[in-house]
DNA sequence: TATGAATGAGTTTTCATTCAT
DNA sequence: TATGAATGAAAACTCATTCAT
């Protein structure tokens, strides 16, 4: 994938906001072009079609958010709380700050039919990455995963489930609802984790 | 709200599929009309605009799914498992069978800007209803909610979180992923519930 | 021309207002029907087409206004002022009160292409009638017309010109503008008449 | 107001004819486009909407006719006849030659509801200009206006009334009717003027 | 690289009219 | 006499895309 020229990068920056707000179908290249300081026809000097622009934006958004998730888990290190807690706690701030994340979620859930395959692959990679980070963190924190890899699997799934739940909460709920939801899910999650740990210590 | 004539009902039946598959923006009244066996101009004898049709379909879908959820919780009665378990276990089958549910979720997450308010209110009612059913079932099953209403709140939130998580899973994941996710979430959820029950029995 | 049933008369009463306000092209049979307390399709039980309704309304309006003009000149009798003065003084009140007059003028000036001929004939009859009333009143009032029929012609033309001027003033000007215009035109008209009378008395 | 590109000017030239002949409502952008040698979608590269095109055409027409009126009065200079006589004598030729004038009158009398304000303002300016030219010419020709400004007012009003009368005559009458009307109105007008002049000379 | 102009295909919507009931 | 339903035609307008410059 060729690197973007400054102009093309600017277009992408505008487009990600537009796509995040309106979705693929309700976004108009004309509006994106004007917001990027040029005319519709000029977009075609940078991207060969609406689909191509969208796909490119998707890849950029994906890259951004993957980096962000990586940073989150790295920063977490040995902090208190359950593994992956920092990540889910940061999600709401990230969602508000990052059009990339807003775009990513909207697109992942309802991708334009023509490029569904690319989108799905990309988003699965994103989730797989989160899963892996969580897995690693859990292995680092507890002793039982070595003996009970099938339990680790379960908690990975549950963690991803919680992440999904929070994602969708971000999309349609008010922030205070999000906070309650996060607390409740973390509570049951950590309860369950602590049961396992308690059992394995005996 | 006036009852639908057979023709109008047929249009709605076609439209709910179309909207569920393509979303508001990518749906064309022309296609809906043809699939309903008429020309697009004839739609306007039944609905005054695309928005009006969409809103009507939304209300129908909402009604259907509220009835379905009610039936789920009623049927559950004193069965084994955590409260609300039947509902979440049925979700995947329901999603595949019911265009209304597919439509409802898609619309709730990314409503057309012009009728966002109606959609949001409707979907919140849907979730509130689920919450209430869960609450009642939990009160019936356990003794602690009377003494610890704040704990009940937490579990209500967690349950809704799980429901949301499964909703989004339905939207973009493969069925086997859904099954794993459901199992994992139910596991942590029932773990946490059982801790609370255990504590309150002592 | 068959007499109208009560329903048909009601439709015409509604239609004349609508046509007067919006013109032929911007008037919709649907709106007219609803305002007449029925559905669009029912109109066709009374009139065979939009054109037919329009034409019928035109004839009614024409009849009304011809009667009104007749009454005006009759009432004038031997009053002070120039011949036809009562008529032009009443015009503004009539315009405000009578949708038929508003309709008549709008239609006469810009008739729908398909029925231009009928409209033109009708309106010319209306003006010819006014001319005749003025002619008769002038002959009754003064002695010179007998000796100078060609002068009578000129004043007939001038009177009709004034009437046209006031018509158009009604259409687009404010009432106070109308009043000034009327006064000014009557002034030059009566000046000219009085010159002629003075000369013929010598 | 940005100057028109050649293409846009061509569209306006076509549109003014079309609007003059059919009025706003009965004019179709499709027809205008085809007559301008393009497809209707291409119109939107030049004008943002039917209203915008119409308004632009109106401003052009207004400008043209204002220039024409100015030229008429200028050319008149010290010619024989009453002030403003050249203008009213030229009206019929102008009407036949200039789609702009035909458009202007039609639009002024029955403006499309959405842009009534703009139209009204513009046409009032047009009439005010005529009035002013007449006023100046009258002041230049006669001595009495200085002493009797209120009389000047009256004759301005009467002159505008005659202009209006002739306008409407152009719209719906045959040329020979116009000629008779013009002669008659000029006759009473100049009679009245001469009375005043005679009186002021004594 | 940028753009003005053009366009085919498509959108939602309105309209007058028809017809079986 | 009235109407619900249907429809072909047309309206204004939008869109992604192309192309010569």
Coordinates of N, CA, C and O (backbone and C1' of nucleotides) in Angstrom, one line a residue, chain A residues 7 38-39 41-42 46, chain E residues 1-6:
Chain A
X7 N -2.1 15.7 0.6 CA -3.5 15.9 0.2 C -4.4 14.7 0.5 O -5.5 14.8 1.0
X38 N -11.4 21.0 -1.6 CA -11.3 20.8 -3.1 C -12.6 20.5 -3.7 O -13.6 20.4 -3.0
X39 N -12.6 20.2 -5.0 CA -13.9 19.9 -5.7 C -13.9 18.4 -5.8 O -12.9 17.7 -5.9
X41 N -14.4 16.4 -8.3 CA -13.6 15.8 -9.4 C -12.1 15.5 -8.9 O -11.5 14.6 -9.4
X42 N -11.6 16.4 -8.1 CA -10.2 16.3 -7.6 C -10.0 15.1 -6.8 O -8.8 14.6 -6.7
X46 N -6.8 11.3 -6.4 CA -6.2 10.6 -5.2 C -6.7 9.2 -5.0 O -6.0 8.4 -4.5
Chain E
dT1 P -0.7 13.5 -7.6 O5' -1.2 15.0 -7.8 C5' -0.5 16.0 -7.1 C4' -1.3 17.2 -7.4 C3' -2.8 17.2 -6.9 O3' -3.0 18.3 -6.1 C1' -2.7 17.8 -9.2
dA2 P -4.4 18.5 -5.4 O5' -5.3 19.2 -6.5 C5' -4.9 20.6 -6.9 C4' -5.8 21.1 -8.0 C3' -7.3 20.9 -7.6 O3' -7.8 22.2 -7.5 C1' -6.9 20.2 -9.8
dT3 P -9.3 22.4 -7.0 O5' -10.1 22.4 -8.4 C5' -9.8 23.5 -9.3 C4' -10.7 23.3 -10.6 C3' -12.1 23.0 -10.3 O3' -13.0 23.7 -11.1 C1' -11.3 21.5 -11.9
dG4 P -13.9 24.8 -10.5 O5' -14.7 25.2 -11.8 C5' -13.9 25.6 -13.0 C4' -14.6 25.1 -14.2 C3' -16.2 25.1 -14.1 O3' -16.6 25.6 -15.4 C1' -15.4 22.9 -14.6
dA5 P -18.2 25.8 -15.6 O5' -18.5 24.5 -16.4 C5' -17.8 24.2 -17.6 C4' -18.2 22.9 -18.1 C3' -19.7 22.7 -18.1 O3' -20.1 22.3 -19.4 C1' -18.6 20.8 -17.2
dA6 P -21.6 22.2 -19.7 O5' -21.8 20.6 -19.8 C5' -20.9 19.9 -20.6 C4' -21.1 18.4 -20.3 C3' -22.5 17.9 -20.2 O3' -22.7 17.0 -21.3 C1' -21.2 17.1 -18.4

